[in-house]
Amino acid sequence: MKRNLLIFTAVAAFAAVACGPKVSDKTAFEGTFEANAPQEVNIKIKELGIDTTVTVTDGKFAVELPVCKTSTARFTGGDFKSEFISDGTPLIVTVKADGTLKIVSKTPAVSLQEKKNAFEATLGEARTKAQARLDSLGEAGDEAVRTKIYKDYDAATTDCNRRLFEENKDNCLGAMALNMLQYNLDLAQVDSMLNLLDPSLAETQTVSMLRKAVDAKKNTAEGKMFTDFDIDGVKLSDYVGKGKYVLVDFWASWCGPCKREIPNIKNVYTKYAGDDFDVLSVAVWDQPQASIDTAKAYGVNWNEIINAQTIPTSLYGIQGIPHIILFGPDGTILKRDLRGEGIEEEVAKYVTAKK
């Protein structure tokens, strides 16, 4: 009797697994607009070349999509837009009368979309908690406490992204996590983690951009010779590699942290500029006139290259600004990503302040 009971239990367990939710090779994608329904919706899956428009009838629509786990898809319906994963489970879009939009799966246990939802919810909770702490602190609050709030938030989001990466190395969520983690990792760590991703992700936009950035950083790492670029006839080599130490600031007028670094750069320029040292600002990702006006407003009185856009940032693997680099007299890259007091500390290693 006991043996029969064990056999029955094993069969029941197998049946539960066999009859559980499964992932299909197609995604049933349907939705409802509770109010202000558009006449049609559009779905794009760039990696697969999918760009399809679906008619909305009585506030409802339905379409079958191919599965794509290597990148997100984009849903657009009137003013409503959202990224989602065509994961092979039945997905339901609901656009409520208050304007909120949700995309959920009928089989959440096996859905990548639901993993994405859970991840975004966790990040949202961390952000809300940090903002509540900042609000309670007030504008005049202790700066050390404010710094700790930012550090706690950064630690929480980093931990969340690490877990997402470890659990999803074979799909777009892992690539998305690494894309966010990269700012808290060194070059070797990003390179190593890229190699852990499934080969199917190698040609996706996110991973290929990460790989290009890693390769660019390797080619312009500390100790390497500078890589030249030309912006409207003005070259980096017009200033770098000419016998002076040169501090180069890649910045933009809309970038708050960039503008906060200008006083630090100005201080270094005032104290050290001369026969052995100079400063160059390179405006990237910006409107030329805005760069010119902001530089003037902040008292930038050193050399500038305007309208560089993405040319130098692509060459140097720069994914966030400000990015400040110190070059040696022969053009060797001495130090990258200088900030705050670290700018003068690095310059002072090589150049004597004016008396």
mmCIF file of C-alpha atoms in Angstrom:
data_model
loop_
_atom_site.group_PDB
_atom_site.id
_atom_site.type_symbol
_atom_site.label_atom_id
_atom_site.label_comp_id
_atom_site.label_asym_id
_atom_site.label_seq_id
_atom_site.Cartn_x
_atom_site.Cartn_y
_atom_site.Cartn_z
ATOM 1 C CA MET A 1 0.000 0.000 0.000
ATOM 2 C CA LYS A 2 2.824 2.353 0.926
ATOM 3 C CA ARG A 3 4.577 1.603 -2.394
ATOM 4 C CA ASN A 4 1.360 2.372 -4.313
ATOM 5 C CA LEU A 5 0.987 5.650 -2.426
ATOM 6 C CA LEU A 6 4.530 6.675 -3.367
ATOM 7 C CA ILE A 7 3.886 5.821 -7.022
ATOM 8 C CA PHE A 8 0.640 7.815 -6.985
ATOM 9 C CA THR A 9 2.414 10.810 -5.420
ATOM 10 C CA ALA A 10 5.182 10.712 -8.039
ATOM 11 C CA VAL A 11 2.667 10.460 -10.896
ATOM 12 C CA ALA A 12 0.652 13.344 -9.458
ATOM 13 C CA ALA A 13 3.767 15.482 -9.183
ATOM 14 C CA PHE A 14 4.739 14.706 -12.782
ATOM 15 C CA ALA A 15 1.223 15.511 -13.959
ATOM 16 C CA ALA A 16 1.314 18.844 -12.135
ATOM 17 C CA VAL A 17 4.529 19.770 -13.934
ATOM 18 C CA ALA A 18 3.336 18.470 -17.297
ATOM 19 C CA CYS A 19 0.062 20.359 -17.037
ATOM 20 C CA GLY A 20 1.638 23.547 -15.686
ATOM 21 C CA PRO A 21 1.942 26.783 -17.690
ATOM 22 C CA LYS A 22 4.146 26.530 -20.747
ATOM 23 C CA VAL A 23 5.906 29.004 -22.979
ATOM 24 C CA SER A 24 4.786 29.039 -26.622
ATOM 25 C CA ASP A 25 6.673 30.076 -29.754
ATOM 26 C CA LYS A 26 4.043 32.811 -30.194
ATOM 27 C CA THR A 27 2.853 35.581 -27.900
ATOM 28 C CA ALA A 28 -0.870 36.241 -27.705
ATOM 29 C CA PHE A 29 -0.988 40.011 -27.155
ATOM 30 C CA GLU A 30 -4.346 41.608 -26.402
ATOM 31 C CA GLY A 31 -5.490 44.760 -24.717
ATOM 32 C CA THR A 32 -8.279 47.015 -23.527
ATOM 33 C CA PHE A 33 -8.601 50.788 -23.317
ATOM 34 C CA GLU A 34 -11.063 51.800 -20.601
ATOM 35 C CA ALA A 35 -11.384 55.289 -22.121
ATOM 36 C CA ASN A 36 -10.056 57.425 -24.983
ATOM 37 C CA ALA A 37 -9.224 54.427 -27.129
ATOM 38 C CA PRO A 38 -7.214 55.175 -30.284
ATOM 39 C CA GLN A 39 -8.275 53.772 -33.636
ATOM 40 C CA GLU A 40 -5.195 51.574 -33.807
ATOM 41 C CA VAL A 41 -2.108 50.486 -31.914
ATOM 42 C CA ASN A 42 1.403 49.835 -33.165
ATOM 43 C CA ILE A 43 3.876 47.165 -32.049
ATOM 44 C CA LYS A 44 7.550 47.168 -32.978
ATOM 45 C CA ILE A 45 10.117 44.432 -32.333
ATOM 46 C CA LYS A 46 13.218 46.031 -33.810
ATOM 47 C CA GLU A 47 15.462 42.979 -33.504
ATOM 48 C CA LEU A 48 13.026 40.953 -35.648
ATOM 49 C CA GLY A 49 12.100 43.740 -38.067
ATOM 50 C CA ILE A 50 8.499 43.663 -36.818
ATOM 51 C CA ASP A 51 6.428 46.822 -37.272
ATOM 52 C CA THR A 52 2.729 46.014 -37.182
ATOM 53 C CA THR A 53 -0.413 48.109 -36.778
ATOM 54 C CA VAL A 54 -3.564 46.616 -35.241
ATOM 55 C CA THR A 55 -7.089 48.057 -35.375
ATOM 56 C CA VAL A 56 -8.804 48.834 -32.075
ATOM 57 C CA THR A 57 -12.513 47.909 -31.987
ATOM 58 C CA ASP A 58 -14.749 48.897 -29.053
ATOM 59 C CA GLY A 59 -11.618 49.676 -27.044
ATOM 60 C CA LYS A 60 -10.099 46.234 -27.630
ATOM 61 C CA PHE A 61 -7.401 44.727 -29.823
ATOM 62 C CA ALA A 62 -5.608 41.411 -30.223
ATOM 63 C CA VAL A 63 -2.629 40.191 -32.221
ATOM 64 C CA GLU A 64 -0.245 37.246 -32.279
ATOM 65 C CA LEU A 65 3.466 38.094 -32.157
ATOM 66 C CA PRO A 66 6.656 36.090 -32.639
ATOM 67 C CA VAL A 67 8.657 35.434 -29.488
ATOM 68 C CA CYS A 68 11.722 37.616 -28.925
ATOM 69 C CA LYS A 69 13.585 37.161 -25.644
ATOM 70 C CA THR A 70 16.761 38.931 -26.732
ATOM 71 C CA SER A 71 15.277 42.442 -26.804
ATOM 72 C CA THR A 72 12.197 44.368 -25.738
ATOM 73 C CA ALA A 73 9.270 45.247 -27.976
ATOM 74 C CA ARG A 74 7.530 48.632 -28.064
ATOM 75 C CA PHE A 75 3.786 49.180 -27.750
ATOM 76 C CA THR A 76 2.236 52.496 -28.851
ATOM 77 C CA GLY A 77 -1.440 53.335 -28.629
ATOM 78 C CA GLY A 78 -2.262 57.015 -29.070
ATOM 79 C CA ASP A 79 -0.376 58.846 -26.317
ATOM 80 C CA PHE A 80 0.363 55.595 -24.474
ATOM 81 C CA LYS A 81 3.715 53.855 -24.869
ATOM 82 C CA SER A 82 5.433 50.984 -23.105
ATOM 83 C CA GLU A 83 8.285 48.528 -23.522
ATOM 84 C CA PHE A 84 7.476 44.844 -23.069
ATOM 85 C CA ILE A 85 8.918 41.392 -23.723
ATOM 86 C CA SER A 86 7.230 39.140 -26.278
ATOM 87 C CA ASP A 87 7.960 36.124 -24.094
ATOM 88 C CA GLY A 88 5.679 33.391 -25.452
ATOM 89 C CA THR A 89 3.057 33.771 -22.728
ATOM 90 C CA PRO A 90 -0.410 35.378 -23.131
ATOM 91 C CA LEU A 91 0.070 39.094 -22.396
ATOM 92 C CA ILE A 92 -2.710 41.481 -21.404
ATOM 93 C CA VAL A 93 -2.485 45.245 -21.874
ATOM 94 C CA THR A 94 -4.794 47.397 -19.777
ATOM 95 C CA VAL A 95 -4.977 51.170 -20.217
ATOM 96 C CA LYS A 96 -7.123 52.554 -17.425
ATOM 97 C CA ALA A 97 -9.228 55.689 -17.515
ATOM 98 C CA ASP A 98 -6.713 57.461 -15.250
ATOM 99 C CA GLY A 99 -3.992 56.892 -17.857
ATOM 100 C CA THR A 100 -2.083 54.102 -16.132
ATOM 101 C CA LEU A 101 -0.871 51.315 -18.404
ATOM 102 C CA LYS A 102 -0.027 47.775 -17.338
ATOM 103 C CA ILE A 103 1.179 44.766 -19.303
ATOM 104 C CA VAL A 104 0.855 41.495 -17.400
ATOM 105 C CA SER A 105 0.949 37.790 -18.231
ATOM 106 C CA LYS A 106 -1.792 35.227 -17.753
ATOM 107 C CA THR A 107 0.956 32.766 -16.759
ATOM 108 C CA PRO A 108 3.241 34.871 -14.531
ATOM 109 C CA ALA A 109 5.255 31.912 -13.225
ATOM 110 C CA VAL A 110 6.975 31.441 -16.603
ATOM 111 C CA SER A 111 6.818 35.010 -17.922
ATOM 112 C CA LEU A 112 9.826 37.235 -18.576
ATOM 113 C CA GLN A 113 7.437 40.180 -18.763
ATOM 114 C CA GLU A 114 6.420 39.512 -15.166
ATOM 115 C CA LYS A 115 10.093 39.366 -14.150
ATOM 116 C CA LYS A 116 10.490 42.763 -15.779
ATOM 117 C CA ASN A 117 7.421 44.053 -13.910
ATOM 118 C CA ALA A 118 8.761 42.784 -10.575
ATOM 119 C CA PHE A 119 12.174 44.323 -11.211
ATOM 120 C CA GLU A 120 10.675 47.718 -12.072
ATOM 121 C CA ALA A 121 8.429 47.576 -9.001
ATOM 122 C CA THR A 122 11.443 46.908 -6.750
ATOM 123 C CA LEU A 123 13.342 49.823 -8.260
ATOM 124 C CA GLY A 124 10.277 52.016 -7.818
ATOM 125 C CA GLU A 125 10.009 51.096 -4.155
ATOM 126 C CA ALA A 126 13.687 51.910 -3.595
ATOM 127 C CA ARG A 127 13.257 55.262 -5.345
ATOM 128 C CA THR A 128 10.140 56.115 -3.323
ATOM 129 C CA LYS A 129 11.876 55.212 -0.062
ATOM 130 C CA ALA A 130 14.911 57.333 -0.906
ATOM 131 C CA GLN A 131 12.756 60.300 -1.936
ATOM 132 C CA ALA A 132 10.766 60.072 1.308
ATOM 133 C CA ARG A 133 14.014 60.183 3.283
ATOM 134 C CA LEU A 134 15.213 63.190 1.281
ATOM 135 C CA ASP A 135 11.895 64.995 1.764
ATOM 136 C CA SER A 136 12.008 64.438 5.522
ATOM 137 C CA LEU A 137 15.582 65.727 5.601
ATOM 138 C CA GLY A 138 14.665 69.005 3.903
ATOM 139 C CA GLU A 139 16.806 71.439 1.931
ATOM 140 C CA ALA A 140 18.822 72.473 4.985
ATOM 141 C CA GLY A 141 19.491 68.936 6.159
ATOM 142 C CA ASP A 142 22.851 67.429 7.060
ATOM 143 C CA GLU A 143 24.857 66.903 3.862
ATOM 144 C CA ALA A 144 26.432 63.736 5.258
ATOM 145 C CA VAL A 145 22.973 62.263 5.800
ATOM 146 C CA ARG A 146 21.949 63.285 2.294
ATOM 147 C CA THR A 147 25.029 61.570 0.881
ATOM 148 C CA LYS A 148 24.202 58.400 2.816
ATOM 149 C CA ILE A 149 20.667 58.390 1.378
ATOM 150 C CA TYR A 150 22.076 58.526 -2.147
ATOM 151 C CA LYS A 151 24.589 55.778 -1.321
ATOM 152 C CA ASP A 152 21.884 53.561 0.181
ATOM 153 C CA TYR A 153 19.741 54.034 -2.898
ATOM 154 C CA ASP A 154 22.667 53.255 -5.181
ATOM 155 C CA ALA A 155 23.447 50.105 -3.170
ATOM 156 C CA ALA A 156 19.816 48.950 -3.339
ATOM 157 C CA THR A 157 19.560 49.431 -7.103
ATOM 158 C CA THR A 158 22.959 47.817 -7.685
ATOM 159 C CA ASP A 159 21.919 44.751 -5.680
ATOM 160 C CA CYS A 160 18.647 44.545 -7.616
ATOM 161 C CA ASN A 161 20.476 44.740 -10.949
ATOM 162 C CA ARG A 162 23.027 42.118 -9.900
ATOM 163 C CA ARG A 163 20.288 39.654 -9.012
ATOM 164 C CA LEU A 164 18.499 40.356 -12.292
ATOM 165 C CA PHE A 165 21.715 39.728 -14.214
ATOM 166 C CA GLU A 166 22.496 36.454 -12.440
ATOM 167 C CA GLU A 167 18.998 35.094 -13.091
ATOM 168 C CA ASN A 168 18.697 36.191 -16.746
ATOM 169 C CA LYS A 169 21.977 35.717 -18.591
ATOM 170 C CA ASP A 170 20.101 34.130 -21.497
ATOM 171 C CA ASN A 171 17.651 36.961 -22.219
ATOM 172 C CA CYS A 172 17.306 40.718 -22.572
ATOM 173 C CA LEU A 173 16.773 41.282 -18.848
ATOM 174 C CA GLY A 174 20.365 40.202 -18.170
ATOM 175 C CA ALA A 175 21.650 42.589 -20.833
ATOM 176 C CA MET A 176 19.468 45.377 -19.440
ATOM 177 C CA ALA A 177 20.814 44.761 -15.916
ATOM 178 C CA LEU A 178 24.434 44.865 -17.093
ATOM 179 C CA ASN A 179 23.746 48.071 -19.006
ATOM 180 C CA MET A 180 22.722 49.688 -15.711
ATOM 181 C CA LEU A 181 25.404 47.994 -13.612
ATOM 182 C CA GLN A 182 28.279 49.141 -15.827
ATOM 183 C CA TYR A 183 28.510 52.529 -14.117
ATOM 184 C CA ASN A 184 29.417 50.825 -10.822
ATOM 185 C CA LEU A 185 31.867 48.354 -12.351
ATOM 186 C CA ASP A 186 35.408 48.615 -13.607
ATOM 187 C CA LEU A 187 36.331 47.789 -17.180
ATOM 188 C CA ALA A 188 37.495 44.240 -16.415
ATOM 189 C CA GLN A 189 34.249 43.438 -14.583
ATOM 190 C CA VAL A 190 32.060 44.645 -17.451
ATOM 191 C CA ASP A 191 34.172 42.710 -19.936
ATOM 192 C CA SER A 192 33.930 39.531 -17.835
ATOM 193 C CA MET A 193 30.171 39.826 -17.360
ATOM 194 C CA LEU A 194 29.614 40.438 -21.072
ATOM 195 C CA ASN A 195 31.275 37.089 -21.698
ATOM 196 C CA LEU A 196 28.766 35.409 -19.358
ATOM 197 C CA LEU A 197 25.783 36.464 -21.463
ATOM 198 C CA ASP A 198 24.263 33.965 -23.873
ATOM 199 C CA PRO A 199 25.724 34.196 -27.418
ATOM 200 C CA SER A 200 22.221 34.892 -28.760
ATOM 201 C CA LEU A 201 22.460 38.371 -27.202
ATOM 202 C CA ALA A 202 25.774 39.308 -28.830
ATOM 203 C CA GLU A 203 24.277 41.149 -31.817
ATOM 204 C CA THR A 204 21.521 42.947 -29.927
ATOM 205 C CA GLN A 205 21.740 46.719 -29.709
ATOM 206 C CA THR A 206 22.339 46.808 -25.944
ATOM 207 C CA VAL A 207 25.114 44.221 -25.898
ATOM 208 C CA SER A 208 26.826 45.417 -29.077
ATOM 209 C CA MET A 209 26.925 48.965 -27.683
ATOM 210 C CA LEU A 210 28.348 47.688 -24.396
ATOM 211 C CA ARG A 211 30.988 45.705 -26.277
ATOM 212 C CA LYS A 212 31.933 48.730 -28.398
ATOM 213 C CA ALA A 213 32.238 50.861 -25.252
ATOM 214 C CA VAL A 214 34.448 48.252 -23.573
ATOM 215 C CA ASP A 215 36.688 48.028 -26.639
ATOM 216 C CA ALA A 216 36.889 51.824 -26.854
ATOM 217 C CA LYS A 217 37.837 52.069 -23.168
ATOM 218 C CA LYS A 218 40.529 49.418 -23.644
ATOM 219 C CA ASN A 219 41.966 51.412 -26.552
ATOM 220 C CA THR A 220 41.939 54.633 -24.508
ATOM 221 C CA ALA A 221 42.826 53.247 -21.085
ATOM 222 C CA GLU A 222 45.291 54.930 -18.744
ATOM 223 C CA GLY A 223 48.789 54.459 -20.121
ATOM 224 C CA LYS A 224 47.602 54.433 -23.755
ATOM 225 C CA MET A 225 48.380 57.158 -26.272
ATOM 226 C CA PHE A 226 45.522 59.569 -27.013
ATOM 227 C CA THR A 227 43.135 58.935 -29.909
ATOM 228 C CA ASP A 228 42.700 61.988 -32.097
ATOM 229 C CA PHE A 229 39.435 63.373 -33.471
ATOM 230 C CA ASP A 230 38.453 66.241 -35.740
ATOM 231 C CA ILE A 231 35.467 68.555 -35.130
ATOM 232 C CA ASP A 232 34.867 71.015 -37.945
ATOM 233 C CA GLY A 233 38.587 71.266 -38.641
ATOM 234 C CA VAL A 234 39.630 71.520 -34.979
ATOM 235 C CA LYS A 235 41.514 68.491 -33.698
ATOM 236 C CA LEU A 236 42.255 67.180 -30.233
ATOM 237 C CA SER A 237 45.880 66.991 -31.394
ATOM 238 C CA ASP A 238 45.865 70.786 -31.772
ATOM 239 C CA TYR A 239 46.047 70.864 -27.959
ATOM 240 C CA VAL A 240 47.110 67.404 -26.728
ATOM 241 C CA GLY A 241 50.566 65.924 -27.302
ATOM 242 C CA LYS A 242 52.165 69.342 -27.760
ATOM 243 C CA GLY A 243 54.474 69.221 -24.723
ATOM 244 C CA LYS A 244 51.966 70.259 -22.052
ATOM 245 C CA TYR A 245 49.860 68.379 -19.550
ATOM 246 C CA VAL A 246 46.272 68.968 -20.679
ATOM 247 C CA LEU A 247 43.110 68.488 -18.658
ATOM 248 C CA VAL A 248 40.221 67.732 -21.039
ATOM 249 C CA ASP A 249 36.632 68.088 -19.823
ATOM 250 C CA PHE A 250 33.895 66.370 -21.854
ATOM 251 C CA TRP A 251 30.690 68.143 -20.851
ATOM 252 C CA ALA A 252 27.267 69.538 -21.905
ATOM 253 C CA SER A 253 25.273 72.630 -20.982
ATOM 254 C CA TRP A 254 22.233 70.619 -19.779
ATOM 255 C CA CYS A 255 24.340 68.436 -17.448
ATOM 256 C CA GLY A 256 24.099 69.554 -13.811
ATOM 257 C CA PRO A 257 27.140 67.597 -12.588
ATOM 258 C CA CYS A 258 29.139 69.007 -15.520
ATOM 259 C CA LYS A 259 28.361 72.558 -14.479
ATOM 260 C CA ARG A 260 29.185 71.764 -10.843
ATOM 261 C CA GLU A 261 32.668 70.690 -11.918
ATOM 262 C CA ILE A 262 33.426 73.929 -13.773
ATOM 263 C CA PRO A 263 34.473 75.828 -10.594
ATOM 264 C CA ASN A 264 36.884 72.976 -9.753
ATOM 265 C CA ILE A 265 38.343 73.105 -13.253
ATOM 266 C CA LYS A 266 38.559 76.902 -13.142
ATOM 267 C CA ASN A 267 40.436 76.711 -9.851
ATOM 268 C CA VAL A 268 42.964 74.285 -11.346
ATOM 269 C CA TYR A 269 43.313 76.412 -14.487
ATOM 270 C CA THR A 270 43.930 79.558 -12.458
ATOM 271 C CA LYS A 271 46.559 77.886 -10.264
ATOM 272 C CA TYR A 272 48.431 75.772 -12.805
ATOM 273 C CA ALA A 273 47.952 77.064 -16.380
ATOM 274 C CA GLY A 274 51.172 78.070 -18.077
ATOM 275 C CA ASP A 275 54.053 76.617 -20.035
ATOM 276 C CA ASP A 276 53.466 73.121 -18.602
ATOM 277 C CA PHE A 277 49.694 72.901 -18.250
ATOM 278 C CA ASP A 278 46.480 73.811 -20.040
ATOM 279 C CA VAL A 279 42.761 73.003 -20.025
ATOM 280 C CA LEU A 280 40.396 72.117 -22.873
ATOM 281 C CA SER A 281 36.605 71.796 -22.693
ATOM 282 C CA VAL A 282 34.897 69.595 -25.288
ATOM 283 C CA ALA A 283 31.124 70.070 -25.567
ATOM 284 C CA VAL A 284 29.324 66.798 -26.423
ATOM 285 C CA TRP A 285 25.680 65.752 -26.872
ATOM 286 C CA ASP A 286 24.614 69.401 -26.905
ATOM 287 C CA GLN A 287 23.274 72.292 -28.938
ATOM 288 C CA PRO A 288 26.274 74.429 -30.005
ATOM 289 C CA GLN A 289 24.778 77.763 -28.956
ATOM 290 C CA ALA A 290 23.754 76.366 -25.581
ATOM 291 C CA SER A 291 27.351 75.211 -25.033
ATOM 292 C CA ILE A 292 28.691 78.637 -25.970
ATOM 293 C CA ASP A 293 26.212 80.529 -23.763
ATOM 294 C CA THR A 294 26.704 78.270 -20.732
ATOM 295 C CA ALA A 295 30.507 78.372 -20.994
ATOM 296 C CA LYS A 296 30.364 82.165 -21.062
ATOM 297 C CA ALA A 297 27.957 82.302 -18.113
ATOM 298 C CA TYR A 298 30.253 80.065 -16.046
ATOM 299 C CA GLY A 299 33.381 82.059 -16.887
ATOM 300 C CA VAL A 300 35.115 79.460 -19.036
ATOM 301 C CA ASN A 301 38.227 81.283 -20.272
ATOM 302 C CA TRP A 302 40.267 78.361 -21.606
ATOM 303 C CA ASN A 303 40.275 76.512 -24.919
ATOM 304 C CA GLU A 304 37.046 74.920 -26.153
ATOM 305 C CA ILE A 305 35.840 72.552 -28.844
ATOM 306 C CA ILE A 306 32.138 73.017 -29.577
ATOM 307 C CA ASN A 307 29.643 70.672 -31.247
ATOM 308 C CA ALA A 308 31.644 67.461 -30.798
ATOM 309 C CA GLN A 309 28.445 65.450 -30.244
ATOM 310 C CA THR A 310 29.134 61.686 -30.127
ATOM 311 C CA ILE A 311 32.470 61.605 -31.974
ATOM 312 C CA PRO A 312 34.825 61.753 -28.957
ATOM 313 C CA THR A 313 32.515 59.886 -26.599
ATOM 314 C CA SER A 314 32.364 56.933 -28.990
ATOM 315 C CA LEU A 315 36.144 56.909 -29.432
ATOM 316 C CA TYR A 316 36.812 57.067 -25.690
ATOM 317 C CA GLY A 317 33.935 54.845 -24.544
ATOM 318 C CA ILE A 318 32.398 57.684 -22.549
ATOM 319 C CA GLN A 319 28.869 56.800 -21.462
ATOM 320 C CA GLY A 320 28.314 59.484 -18.849
ATOM 321 C CA ILE A 321 29.430 63.060 -18.364
ATOM 322 C CA PRO A 322 31.267 64.927 -17.058
ATOM 323 C CA HIS A 323 34.237 62.809 -18.036
ATOM 324 C CA ILE A 324 37.546 64.514 -17.294
ATOM 325 C CA ILE A 325 40.857 63.143 -18.567
ATOM 326 C CA LEU A 326 44.420 64.254 -17.844
ATOM 327 C CA PHE A 327 46.828 63.803 -20.767
ATOM 328 C CA GLY A 328 50.619 63.866 -20.475
ATOM 329 C CA PRO A 329 52.938 66.104 -22.547
ATOM 330 C CA ASP A 330 53.348 63.408 -25.224
ATOM 331 C CA GLY A 331 49.616 62.637 -25.306
ATOM 332 C CA THR A 332 49.661 59.637 -22.960
ATOM 333 C CA ILE A 333 46.416 59.187 -21.016
ATOM 334 C CA LEU A 334 47.438 59.584 -17.378
ATOM 335 C CA LYS A 335 44.077 59.504 -15.599
ATOM 336 C CA ARG A 336 40.435 59.139 -16.605
ATOM 337 C CA ASP A 337 37.180 60.103 -14.927
ATOM 338 C CA LEU A 338 38.530 62.743 -12.553
ATOM 339 C CA ARG A 339 36.031 64.523 -10.310
ATOM 340 C CA GLY A 340 35.944 67.090 -7.510
ATOM 341 C CA GLU A 341 39.064 67.485 -5.381
ATOM 342 C CA GLY A 342 40.621 64.606 -7.298
ATOM 343 C CA ILE A 343 41.182 66.906 -10.287
ATOM 344 C CA GLU A 344 43.721 69.132 -8.522
ATOM 345 C CA GLU A 345 45.224 66.207 -6.643
ATOM 346 C CA GLU A 346 46.075 64.510 -9.943
ATOM 347 C CA VAL A 347 47.334 67.657 -11.681
ATOM 348 C CA ALA A 348 49.542 68.510 -8.675
ATOM 349 C CA LYS A 349 51.398 65.201 -9.108
ATOM 350 C CA TYR A 350 52.881 66.498 -12.347
ATOM 351 C CA VAL A 351 52.680 70.306 -12.374
ATOM 352 C CA THR A 352 53.855 72.934 -9.887
ATOM 353 C CA ALA A 353 51.331 75.622 -8.983
ATOM 354 C CA LYS A 354 52.092 79.169 -10.061
ATOM 355 C CA LYS A 355 53.408 81.484 -7.369
#
